[in-house]
Structures are given as structure tokens and as C-alpha cells.
Amino acid sequence: MTVRAVGVEIHDDGLARITLSRGEAGNAIGLETARGLLDAARTCERAAVRAVLLTAEGKSFCVGGDLREFSQLSGQALEKHLVAVTDALHEALRLFAAIDAPLVAAVQGAVAGAGIGLAAAADVTVAAENASFTAAYTGIGYSPDAGVSWFLPRLIGPKRALDLLLTNRRVPAAEAAALGLVSRVVAAEYVLAESVRTAQTLSRGPTAAFGATRRLVAAGLTSDLGPQLDREARTLAAAAASDEGREGVAAFLGKRAPDFTRTTSTH
């Protein structure tokens, strides 16, 4: 029986769990995996999920591109194939960034190439102590994809990003956390449980407010202060007037926990 390269499950609480399922191949990204991620992202978009958890089977989260697959082609055929792979992968990243639901990634073992892009794209990235990060692209004469050239400079600064991209040095989990590439590091046996707990907590939160916050942070990276302050004011006013905002304030004043799962407003 053929195992799908990417699995997706939508739970009753609105949590989507996406699993890279080619553990025996280090979850290397070829055309099937890229298209599987795009299908998963579209499923999340259609289902209006409340949070997304990205996990991977096997010892490694993702070792990057599927070089065995790529090596079967050459010349224009290879170029065409890689365009198809990156088109699907990049559209998946765009969709994950556009939906309101926050994205949590649980990473373990080797994280290389496009795997770094997936880890960096998450709003919260929980890394196992045994995780290590290697850009790898220039080591084989490639240039970055999967948003790596966009995410890395924003997360760790351009100088450090170029250090990793040009030297391909291995970065252990503790250093990745210190650099700002991952959110937190936990023992390998707890990485999945911690990631699930985080994603479940987010799935019970104010999804529209999460989406608005994600967009504000993204916009702020390239915005002057004045326009960003205006953007914050408009977004806050809309949030306060929404079902989520009213429920949040009522719960605070009533000294109870808010129930955002029953609110329906979006921004």
C-alpha cells in the first residue's frame, strides 16, 4: 500500500494536524510532498481551522529537497520539475500565512534546506534537543527556496542568515533558540506533547484576533511607524467590536474564562 507523503487530519476542536509521512526518506521534499503540503493548506483554508500543527514522522523533520528525485532529471527537464515543486511548496506557504489559524511546528532530528523554511514559517516552533539546522543549499550548488531567504534574515538578521546560508554550518537546537530560529527547545521525548498542547491551546483562542495579529506583525516588518500605528488602530477597533472582542471583555469583567470557540466574527 502506498503511503501518502503528507497526511492531514481535522479534529473536532478545529485543530488541523499535518504530518510529513516519508520518514524513511527524511521527509525530503519532492513533487509529491510539495503537492501534498499544498493540498493540506487548501484543506485548512476550506475548513476554516482554528490552529495548524505540522509534525513529521521518523528521526528527521525534513532534510530538504529530494535529491534522489532531482538527480533523475537534467537540463530543462530538471528546471521544469523544480519550478513545479517550488510552485506548489510556495503556494502552500502563502496559504498558511494568509489564514487566521496560527501554525505550530514540532521539529526533530535533521532540519535542512526547505525544512528550515517550514520550521521558520511557523508562528511557534518547538524543537527537540536533538534537532539540528543546516541550510545546505550552497553546499550542493543550489540557492534557497521555501522562503528561507525571506524568513532567516527577519528572524536572525541578515549577517547571521548569510553565515548559515554560505557556510552551511550545523546549528544545534540550543543555538537555534538563542538565534531566534525556534521558539523553545524541549527534550526529544516531549517535543510532540508540547507541540500538541500549544496547538490545542491556540485552537481554543480568538482565531480572528490571532489572524489580525499575524498580519500586523508581518506588515510591521516593512512598514514605517506612522502607517503601522494607523493599521494597529483600525485593527484594534474592529477587534473590539467583534464577537471575539465582546466575549473577551465580558469574560474578563465576569471573572471567567472566555469561550472563543462560539464566536463567529472575522476581520
PDB file of C-alpha atoms in Angstrom:
ATOM      1  CA  MET A   1       0.000   0.000   0.000  1.00  0.00           C
ATOM      2  CA  THR A   2       1.337   3.426  -0.936  1.00  0.00           C
ATOM      3  CA  VAL A   3       1.601   5.838   1.974  1.00  0.00           C
ATOM      4  CA  ARG A   4       0.695   9.441   1.257  1.00  0.00           C
ATOM      5  CA  ALA A   5       3.640  11.805   1.525  1.00  0.00           C
ATOM      6  CA  VAL A   6       1.595  14.247   3.605  1.00  0.00           C
ATOM      7  CA  GLY A   7      -1.292  13.382   5.888  1.00  0.00           C
ATOM      8  CA  VAL A   8      -3.881  15.831   7.214  1.00  0.00           C
ATOM      9  CA  GLU A   9      -6.468  15.380   9.956  1.00  0.00           C
ATOM     10  CA  ILE A  10      -9.052  17.946  11.035  1.00  0.00           C
ATOM     11  CA  HIS A  11     -10.144  17.430  14.631  1.00  0.00           C
ATOM     12  CA  ASP A  12     -13.455  18.444  16.173  1.00  0.00           C
ATOM     13  CA  ASP A  13     -11.806  21.256  18.124  1.00  0.00           C
ATOM     14  CA  GLY A  14     -10.710  22.914  14.880  1.00  0.00           C
ATOM     15  CA  LEU A  15      -7.117  21.758  15.133  1.00  0.00           C
ATOM     16  CA  ALA A  16      -5.575  20.557  11.882  1.00  0.00           C
ATOM     17  CA  ARG A  17      -2.662  18.154  12.168  1.00  0.00           C
ATOM     18  CA  ILE A  18      -0.438  17.890   9.107  1.00  0.00           C
ATOM     19  CA  THR A  19       2.139  15.109   9.035  1.00  0.00           C
ATOM     20  CA  LEU A  20       5.119  14.685   6.738  1.00  0.00           C
ATOM     21  CA  SER A  21       4.932  10.926   6.209  1.00  0.00           C
ATOM     22  CA  ARG A  22       8.111   9.964   4.364  1.00  0.00           C
ATOM     23  CA  GLY A  23      10.155   9.328   7.469  1.00  0.00           C
ATOM     24  CA  GLU A  24      12.241   6.660   5.776  1.00  0.00           C
ATOM     25  CA  ALA A  25      13.435   9.323   3.301  1.00  0.00           C
ATOM     26  CA  GLY A  26      13.974  12.022   5.922  1.00  0.00           C
ATOM     27  CA  ASN A  27      10.747  13.645   4.697  1.00  0.00           C
ATOM     28  CA  ALA A  28      12.644  15.012   1.717  1.00  0.00           C
ATOM     29  CA  ILE A  29      10.511  17.316  -0.395  1.00  0.00           C
ATOM     30  CA  GLY A  30       9.866  16.195  -3.942  1.00  0.00           C
ATOM     31  CA  LEU A  31       6.875  16.892  -6.141  1.00  0.00           C
ATOM     32  CA  GLU A  32       4.522  14.556  -4.263  1.00  0.00           C
ATOM     33  CA  THR A  33       5.356  16.076  -0.882  1.00  0.00           C
ATOM     34  CA  ALA A  34       5.138  19.644  -2.183  1.00  0.00           C
ATOM     35  CA  ARG A  35       1.736  18.962  -3.709  1.00  0.00           C
ATOM     36  CA  GLY A  36       0.687  17.165  -0.529  1.00  0.00           C
ATOM     37  CA  LEU A  37       1.520  20.254   1.522  1.00  0.00           C
ATOM     38  CA  LEU A  38      -0.447  22.412  -0.896  1.00  0.00           C
ATOM     39  CA  ASP A  39      -3.449  20.080  -0.650  1.00  0.00           C
ATOM     40  CA  ALA A  40      -3.162  20.217   3.143  1.00  0.00           C
ATOM     41  CA  ALA A  41      -3.017  24.013   3.136  1.00  0.00           C
ATOM     42  CA  ARG A  42      -6.083  24.195   0.898  1.00  0.00           C
ATOM     43  CA  THR A  43      -7.899  21.794   3.208  1.00  0.00           C
ATOM     44  CA  CYS A  44      -7.098  24.036   6.166  1.00  0.00           C
ATOM     45  CA  GLU A  45      -8.299  27.078   4.246  1.00  0.00           C
ATOM     46  CA  ARG A  46     -11.608  25.454   3.259  1.00  0.00           C
ATOM     47  CA  ALA A  47     -12.223  24.046   6.743  1.00  0.00           C
ATOM     48  CA  ALA A  48     -11.562  27.401   8.446  1.00  0.00           C
ATOM     49  CA  VAL A  49      -9.453  25.631  11.056  1.00  0.00           C
ATOM     50  CA  ARG A  50      -8.553  27.300  14.344  1.00  0.00           C
ATOM     51  CA  ALA A  51      -4.910  26.144  14.562  1.00  0.00           C
ATOM     52  CA  VAL A  52      -2.493  24.056  12.500  1.00  0.00           C
ATOM     53  CA  LEU A  53       0.108  21.625  13.831  1.00  0.00           C
ATOM     54  CA  LEU A  54       2.882  20.480  11.489  1.00  0.00           C
ATOM     55  CA  THR A  55       4.709  17.303  12.503  1.00  0.00           C
ATOM     56  CA  ALA A  56       6.926  14.754  10.803  1.00  0.00           C
ATOM     57  CA  GLU A  57       7.359  11.010  11.093  1.00  0.00           C
ATOM     58  CA  GLY A  58      10.756   9.405  11.554  1.00  0.00           C
ATOM     59  CA  LYS A  59      14.034  10.599  13.000  1.00  0.00           C
ATOM     60  CA  SER A  60      14.222  13.833  10.995  1.00  0.00           C
ATOM     61  CA  PHE A  61      11.760  16.660  10.470  1.00  0.00           C
ATOM     62  CA  CYS A  62      12.800  17.397   6.884  1.00  0.00           C
ATOM     63  CA  VAL A  63      16.205  17.020   5.223  1.00  0.00           C
ATOM     64  CA  GLY A  64      15.357  19.430   2.384  1.00  0.00           C
ATOM     65  CA  GLY A  65      14.787  18.698  -1.279  1.00  0.00           C
ATOM     66  CA  ASP A  66      14.567  15.156  -2.599  1.00  0.00           C
ATOM     67  CA  LEU A  67      17.934  14.989  -4.335  1.00  0.00           C
ATOM     68  CA  ARG A  68      17.400  11.394  -5.453  1.00  0.00           C
ATOM     69  CA  GLU A  69      14.303  12.508  -7.304  1.00  0.00           C
ATOM     70  CA  PHE A  70      16.020  15.570  -8.754  1.00  0.00           C
ATOM     71  CA  SER A  71      19.059  13.567  -9.893  1.00  0.00           C
ATOM     72  CA  GLN A  72      16.887  11.563 -12.281  1.00  0.00           C
ATOM     73  CA  LEU A  73      16.474  14.671 -14.441  1.00  0.00           C
ATOM     74  CA  SER A  74      18.783  17.176 -16.067  1.00  0.00           C
ATOM     75  CA  GLY A  75      18.756  20.343 -18.127  1.00  0.00           C
ATOM     76  CA  GLN A  76      15.393  21.866 -18.965  1.00  0.00           C
ATOM     77  CA  ALA A  77      13.529  18.845 -17.609  1.00  0.00           C
ATOM     78  CA  LEU A  78      15.100  19.400 -14.193  1.00  0.00           C
ATOM     79  CA  GLU A  79      14.386  23.128 -14.299  1.00  0.00           C
ATOM     80  CA  LYS A  80      10.755  22.469 -15.191  1.00  0.00           C
ATOM     81  CA  HIS A  81      10.454  19.885 -12.419  1.00  0.00           C
ATOM     82  CA  LEU A  82      11.920  22.184  -9.776  1.00  0.00           C
ATOM     83  CA  VAL A  83       9.599  25.004 -10.834  1.00  0.00           C
ATOM     84  CA  ALA A  84       6.659  22.634 -10.310  1.00  0.00           C
ATOM     85  CA  VAL A  85       7.974  21.611  -6.869  1.00  0.00           C
ATOM     86  CA  THR A  86       8.610  25.152  -5.684  1.00  0.00           C
ATOM     87  CA  ASP A  87       5.356  26.491  -7.146  1.00  0.00           C
ATOM     88  CA  ALA A  88       3.376  24.004  -5.047  1.00  0.00           C
ATOM     89  CA  LEU A  89       5.507  24.409  -1.934  1.00  0.00           C
ATOM     90  CA  HIS A  90       5.475  28.196  -2.089  1.00  0.00           C
ATOM     91  CA  GLU A  91       1.728  28.382  -2.645  1.00  0.00           C
ATOM     92  CA  ALA A  92       1.290  26.214   0.447  1.00  0.00           C
ATOM     93  CA  LEU A  93       3.405  28.653   2.456  1.00  0.00           C
ATOM     94  CA  ARG A  94       1.366  31.588   1.136  1.00  0.00           C
ATOM     95  CA  LEU A  95      -1.879  29.917   2.192  1.00  0.00           C
ATOM     96  CA  PHE A  96      -0.603  29.062   5.680  1.00  0.00           C
ATOM     97  CA  ALA A  97       0.467  32.704   6.094  1.00  0.00           C
ATOM     98  CA  ALA A  98      -2.874  34.044   4.849  1.00  0.00           C
ATOM     99  CA  ILE A  99      -5.294  32.072   7.044  1.00  0.00           C
ATOM    100  CA  ASP A 100      -6.162  33.265  10.545  1.00  0.00           C
ATOM    101  CA  ALA A 101      -5.174  29.999  12.222  1.00  0.00           C
ATOM    102  CA  PRO A 102      -1.695  30.080  13.816  1.00  0.00           C
ATOM    103  CA  LEU A 103       0.823  27.462  12.724  1.00  0.00           C
ATOM    104  CA  VAL A 104       2.815  25.365  15.215  1.00  0.00           C
ATOM    105  CA  ALA A 105       5.703  23.150  14.081  1.00  0.00           C
ATOM    106  CA  ALA A 106       7.266  20.262  16.003  1.00  0.00           C
ATOM    107  CA  VAL A 107      10.780  19.606  14.716  1.00  0.00           C
ATOM    108  CA  GLN A 108      13.260  16.845  15.499  1.00  0.00           C
ATOM    109  CA  GLY A 109      16.485  15.483  14.118  1.00  0.00           C
ATOM    110  CA  ALA A 110      17.843  16.929  10.894  1.00  0.00           C
ATOM    111  CA  VAL A 111      16.266  20.132   9.599  1.00  0.00           C
ATOM    112  CA  ALA A 112      17.856  21.233   6.335  1.00  0.00           C
ATOM    113  CA  GLY A 113      17.112  23.275   3.239  1.00  0.00           C
ATOM    114  CA  ALA A 114      13.369  23.623   2.718  1.00  0.00           C
ATOM    115  CA  GLY A 115      12.890  22.040   6.141  1.00  0.00           C
ATOM    116  CA  ILE A 116      14.267  25.246   7.633  1.00  0.00           C
ATOM    117  CA  GLY A 117      11.710  27.171   5.594  1.00  0.00           C
ATOM    118  CA  LEU A 118       8.869  25.084   7.023  1.00  0.00           C
ATOM    119  CA  ALA A 119      10.163  25.465  10.566  1.00  0.00           C
ATOM    120  CA  ALA A 120      10.699  29.210  10.128  1.00  0.00           C
ATOM    121  CA  ALA A 121       7.239  29.733   8.621  1.00  0.00           C
ATOM    122  CA  ALA A 122       5.562  28.533  11.814  1.00  0.00           C
ATOM    123  CA  ASP A 123       4.383  31.071  14.364  1.00  0.00           C
ATOM    124  CA  VAL A 124       5.586  28.778  17.163  1.00  0.00           C
ATOM    125  CA  THR A 125       8.366  26.281  16.504  1.00  0.00           C
ATOM    126  CA  VAL A 126       9.066  23.696  19.197  1.00  0.00           C
ATOM    127  CA  ALA A 127      12.385  21.935  18.681  1.00  0.00           C
ATOM    128  CA  ALA A 128      13.633  18.717  20.217  1.00  0.00           C
ATOM    129  CA  GLU A 129      17.032  18.839  21.897  1.00  0.00           C
ATOM    130  CA  ASN A 130      18.336  16.543  19.175  1.00  0.00           C
ATOM    131  CA  ALA A 131      17.281  18.874  16.357  1.00  0.00           C
ATOM    132  CA  SER A 132      19.967  20.489  14.231  1.00  0.00           C
ATOM    133  CA  PHE A 133      19.672  23.000  11.419  1.00  0.00           C
ATOM    134  CA  THR A 134      21.766  23.195   8.249  1.00  0.00           C
ATOM    135  CA  ALA A 135      20.982  25.469   5.303  1.00  0.00           C
ATOM    136  CA  ALA A 136      22.715  23.041   2.898  1.00  0.00           C
ATOM    137  CA  TYR A 137      21.739  24.798  -0.336  1.00  0.00           C
ATOM    138  CA  THR A 138      25.070  26.260  -1.408  1.00  0.00           C
ATOM    139  CA  GLY A 139      26.847  23.085  -0.327  1.00  0.00           C
ATOM    140  CA  ILE A 140      25.387  21.395  -3.408  1.00  0.00           C
ATOM    141  CA  GLY A 141      25.449  24.467  -5.634  1.00  0.00           C
ATOM    142  CA  TYR A 142      21.793  25.392  -5.074  1.00  0.00           C
ATOM    143  CA  SER A 143      20.201  28.644  -3.881  1.00  0.00           C
ATOM    144  CA  PRO A 144      17.445  28.877  -1.219  1.00  0.00           C
ATOM    145  CA  ASP A 145      13.729  28.215  -1.637  1.00  0.00           C
ATOM    146  CA  ALA A 146      10.799  27.663   0.749  1.00  0.00           C
ATOM    147  CA  GLY A 147      11.034  31.278   1.894  1.00  0.00           C
ATOM    148  CA  VAL A 148      14.383  30.676   3.581  1.00  0.00           C
ATOM    149  CA  SER A 149      15.929  33.838   2.102  1.00  0.00           C
ATOM    150  CA  TRP A 150      12.916  35.801   3.418  1.00  0.00           C
ATOM    151  CA  PHE A 151      12.412  34.210   6.841  1.00  0.00           C
ATOM    152  CA  LEU A 152      16.011  33.825   8.006  1.00  0.00           C
ATOM    153  CA  PRO A 153      17.086  37.499   7.730  1.00  0.00           C
ATOM    154  CA  ARG A 154      13.899  38.562   9.527  1.00  0.00           C
ATOM    155  CA  LEU A 155      14.262  36.013  12.307  1.00  0.00           C
ATOM    156  CA  ILE A 156      18.010  36.155  12.977  1.00  0.00           C
ATOM    157  CA  GLY A 157      19.293  39.166  11.000  1.00  0.00           C
ATOM    158  CA  PRO A 158      20.961  39.332   7.561  1.00  0.00           C
ATOM    159  CA  LYS A 159      24.515  38.841   8.804  1.00  0.00           C
ATOM    160  CA  ARG A 160      23.711  35.672  10.720  1.00  0.00           C
ATOM    161  CA  ALA A 161      21.466  34.468   7.900  1.00  0.00           C
ATOM    162  CA  LEU A 162      24.306  34.785   5.405  1.00  0.00           C
ATOM    163  CA  ASP A 163      26.630  32.978   7.801  1.00  0.00           C
ATOM    164  CA  LEU A 164      24.289  29.980   7.798  1.00  0.00           C
ATOM    165  CA  LEU A 165      23.483  30.166   4.085  1.00  0.00           C
ATOM    166  CA  LEU A 166      27.081  30.495   2.895  1.00  0.00           C
ATOM    167  CA  THR A 167      28.962  28.267   5.342  1.00  0.00           C
ATOM    168  CA  ASN A 168      26.245  25.617   5.812  1.00  0.00           C
ATOM    169  CA  ARG A 169      27.440  25.079   9.355  1.00  0.00           C
ATOM    170  CA  ARG A 170      25.356  22.869  11.605  1.00  0.00           C
ATOM    171  CA  VAL A 171      23.349  24.767  14.224  1.00  0.00           C
ATOM    172  CA  PRO A 172      22.218  22.723  17.258  1.00  0.00           C
ATOM    173  CA  ALA A 173      18.794  23.312  18.783  1.00  0.00           C
ATOM    174  CA  ALA A 174      20.055  25.395  21.712  1.00  0.00           C
ATOM    175  CA  GLU A 175      21.844  27.813  19.400  1.00  0.00           C
ATOM    176  CA  ALA A 176      18.828  27.937  17.082  1.00  0.00           C
ATOM    177  CA  ALA A 177      16.725  29.068  20.042  1.00  0.00           C
ATOM    178  CA  ALA A 178      19.313  31.679  21.042  1.00  0.00           C
ATOM    179  CA  LEU A 179      19.377  32.997  17.473  1.00  0.00           C
ATOM    180  CA  GLY A 180      15.582  33.204  17.299  1.00  0.00           C
ATOM    181  CA  LEU A 181      15.086  30.499  14.687  1.00  0.00           C
ATOM    182  CA  VAL A 182      12.941  28.380  17.031  1.00  0.00           C
ATOM    183  CA  SER A 183      10.628  29.357  19.884  1.00  0.00           C
ATOM    184  CA  ARG A 184      11.663  26.830  22.502  1.00  0.00           C
ATOM    185  CA  VAL A 185      13.621  23.617  22.977  1.00  0.00           C
ATOM    186  CA  VAL A 186      12.386  20.588  24.907  1.00  0.00           C
ATOM    187  CA  ALA A 187      13.605  17.055  25.483  1.00  0.00           C
ATOM    188  CA  ALA A 188      13.093  14.889  22.416  1.00  0.00           C
ATOM    189  CA  GLU A 189      10.533  12.680  24.150  1.00  0.00           C
ATOM    190  CA  TYR A 190       8.366  15.714  24.952  1.00  0.00           C
ATOM    191  CA  VAL A 191       8.502  17.644  21.676  1.00  0.00           C
ATOM    192  CA  LEU A 192       5.274  16.203  20.272  1.00  0.00           C
ATOM    193  CA  ALA A 193       3.331  16.527  23.523  1.00  0.00           C
ATOM    194  CA  GLU A 194       4.475  20.133  23.983  1.00  0.00           C
ATOM    195  CA  SER A 195       3.582  20.993  20.393  1.00  0.00           C
ATOM    196  CA  VAL A 196       0.153  19.367  20.646  1.00  0.00           C
ATOM    197  CA  ARG A 197      -0.515  21.199  23.925  1.00  0.00           C
ATOM    198  CA  THR A 198       0.457  24.515  22.359  1.00  0.00           C
ATOM    199  CA  ALA A 199      -1.633  23.946  19.239  1.00  0.00           C
ATOM    200  CA  GLN A 200      -4.657  22.827  21.248  1.00  0.00           C
ATOM    201  CA  THR A 201      -4.408  25.913  23.434  1.00  0.00           C
ATOM    202  CA  LEU A 202      -4.300  28.121  20.354  1.00  0.00           C
ATOM    203  CA  SER A 203      -7.268  26.284  18.822  1.00  0.00           C
ATOM    204  CA  ARG A 204      -9.349  27.465  21.791  1.00  0.00           C
ATOM    205  CA  GLY A 205      -8.218  31.060  21.370  1.00  0.00           C
ATOM    206  CA  PRO A 206      -9.574  34.061  19.415  1.00  0.00           C
ATOM    207  CA  THR A 207      -8.812  32.905  15.877  1.00  0.00           C
ATOM    208  CA  ALA A 208      -9.691  36.170  14.139  1.00  0.00           C
ATOM    209  CA  ALA A 209      -7.574  38.145  16.589  1.00  0.00           C
ATOM    210  CA  PHE A 210      -4.723  35.714  16.012  1.00  0.00           C
ATOM    211  CA  GLY A 211      -5.023  36.282  12.266  1.00  0.00           C
ATOM    212  CA  ALA A 212      -5.089  40.049  12.711  1.00  0.00           C
ATOM    213  CA  THR A 213      -2.029  39.861  14.958  1.00  0.00           C
ATOM    214  CA  ARG A 214      -0.127  37.703  12.466  1.00  0.00           C
ATOM    215  CA  ARG A 215      -0.861  40.210   9.708  1.00  0.00           C
ATOM    216  CA  LEU A 216       0.143  43.173  11.873  1.00  0.00           C
ATOM    217  CA  VAL A 217       3.496  41.612  12.720  1.00  0.00           C
ATOM    218  CA  ALA A 218       4.140  40.769   9.069  1.00  0.00           C
ATOM    219  CA  ALA A 219       3.206  44.265   7.925  1.00  0.00           C
ATOM    220  CA  GLY A 220       5.314  45.871  10.639  1.00  0.00           C
ATOM    221  CA  LEU A 221       8.478  44.298   9.276  1.00  0.00           C
ATOM    222  CA  THR A 222       8.330  46.514   6.181  1.00  0.00           C
ATOM    223  CA  SER A 223       6.216  49.445   7.396  1.00  0.00           C
ATOM    224  CA  ASP A 224       7.152  52.855   8.728  1.00  0.00           C
ATOM    225  CA  LEU A 225       5.954  53.599  12.260  1.00  0.00           C
ATOM    226  CA  GLY A 226       3.183  56.007  11.267  1.00  0.00           C
ATOM    227  CA  PRO A 227       1.329  53.699   8.887  1.00  0.00           C
ATOM    228  CA  GLN A 228       1.787  50.798  11.297  1.00  0.00           C
ATOM    229  CA  LEU A 229       0.236  52.800  14.151  1.00  0.00           C
ATOM    230  CA  ASP A 230      -2.721  53.635  11.901  1.00  0.00           C
ATOM    231  CA  ARG A 231      -3.023  49.972  10.962  1.00  0.00           C
ATOM    232  CA  GLU A 232      -2.978  48.966  14.629  1.00  0.00           C
ATOM    233  CA  ALA A 233      -5.690  51.483  15.496  1.00  0.00           C
ATOM    234  CA  ARG A 234      -8.050  50.286  12.756  1.00  0.00           C
ATOM    235  CA  THR A 235      -7.415  46.620  13.545  1.00  0.00           C
ATOM    236  CA  LEU A 236      -7.928  47.086  17.286  1.00  0.00           C
ATOM    237  CA  ALA A 237     -11.196  48.951  16.758  1.00  0.00           C
ATOM    238  CA  ALA A 238     -12.515  46.152  14.541  1.00  0.00           C
ATOM    239  CA  ALA A 239     -11.383  43.508  17.026  1.00  0.00           C
ATOM    240  CA  ALA A 240     -13.032  45.266  19.957  1.00  0.00           C
ATOM    241  CA  ALA A 241     -16.343  45.452  18.087  1.00  0.00           C
ATOM    242  CA  SER A 242     -16.224  41.800  17.014  1.00  0.00           C
ATOM    243  CA  ASP A 243     -17.888  38.838  18.730  1.00  0.00           C
ATOM    244  CA  GLU A 244     -14.456  37.760  19.963  1.00  0.00           C
ATOM    245  CA  GLY A 245     -13.732  41.152  21.471  1.00  0.00           C
ATOM    246  CA  ARG A 246     -17.088  41.346  23.209  1.00  0.00           C
ATOM    247  CA  GLU A 247     -16.710  37.816  24.584  1.00  0.00           C
ATOM    248  CA  GLY A 248     -13.177  38.510  25.781  1.00  0.00           C
ATOM    249  CA  VAL A 249     -14.146  41.657  27.680  1.00  0.00           C
ATOM    250  CA  ALA A 250     -17.316  40.093  29.109  1.00  0.00           C
ATOM    251  CA  ALA A 251     -15.304  37.134  30.353  1.00  0.00           C
ATOM    252  CA  PHE A 252     -12.659  39.385  31.908  1.00  0.00           C
ATOM    253  CA  LEU A 253     -15.233  41.531  33.696  1.00  0.00           C
ATOM    254  CA  GLY A 254     -17.196  38.454  34.731  1.00  0.00           C
ATOM    255  CA  LYS A 255     -14.052  36.811  36.078  1.00  0.00           C
ATOM    256  CA  ARG A 256     -14.493  33.702  33.940  1.00  0.00           C
ATOM    257  CA  ALA A 257     -12.588  32.036  31.146  1.00  0.00           C
ATOM    258  CA  PRO A 258     -13.604  33.269  27.685  1.00  0.00           C
ATOM    259  CA  ASP A 259     -15.190  30.849  25.227  1.00  0.00           C
ATOM    260  CA  PHE A 260     -13.893  31.994  21.858  1.00  0.00           C
ATOM    261  CA  THR A 261     -14.958  28.776  20.131  1.00  0.00           C
ATOM    262  CA  ARG A 262     -18.531  30.039  19.965  1.00  0.00           C
ATOM    263  CA  THR A 263     -17.699  33.372  18.368  1.00  0.00           C
ATOM    264  CA  THR A 264     -18.042  33.743  14.638  1.00  0.00           C
ATOM    265  CA  SER A 265     -16.688  37.156  13.684  1.00  0.00           C
ATOM    266  CA  THR A 266     -13.712  37.538  11.349  1.00  0.00           C
ATOM    267  CA  HIS A 267     -11.597  40.503  10.283  1.00  0.00           C
TER     268      HIS A 267
END
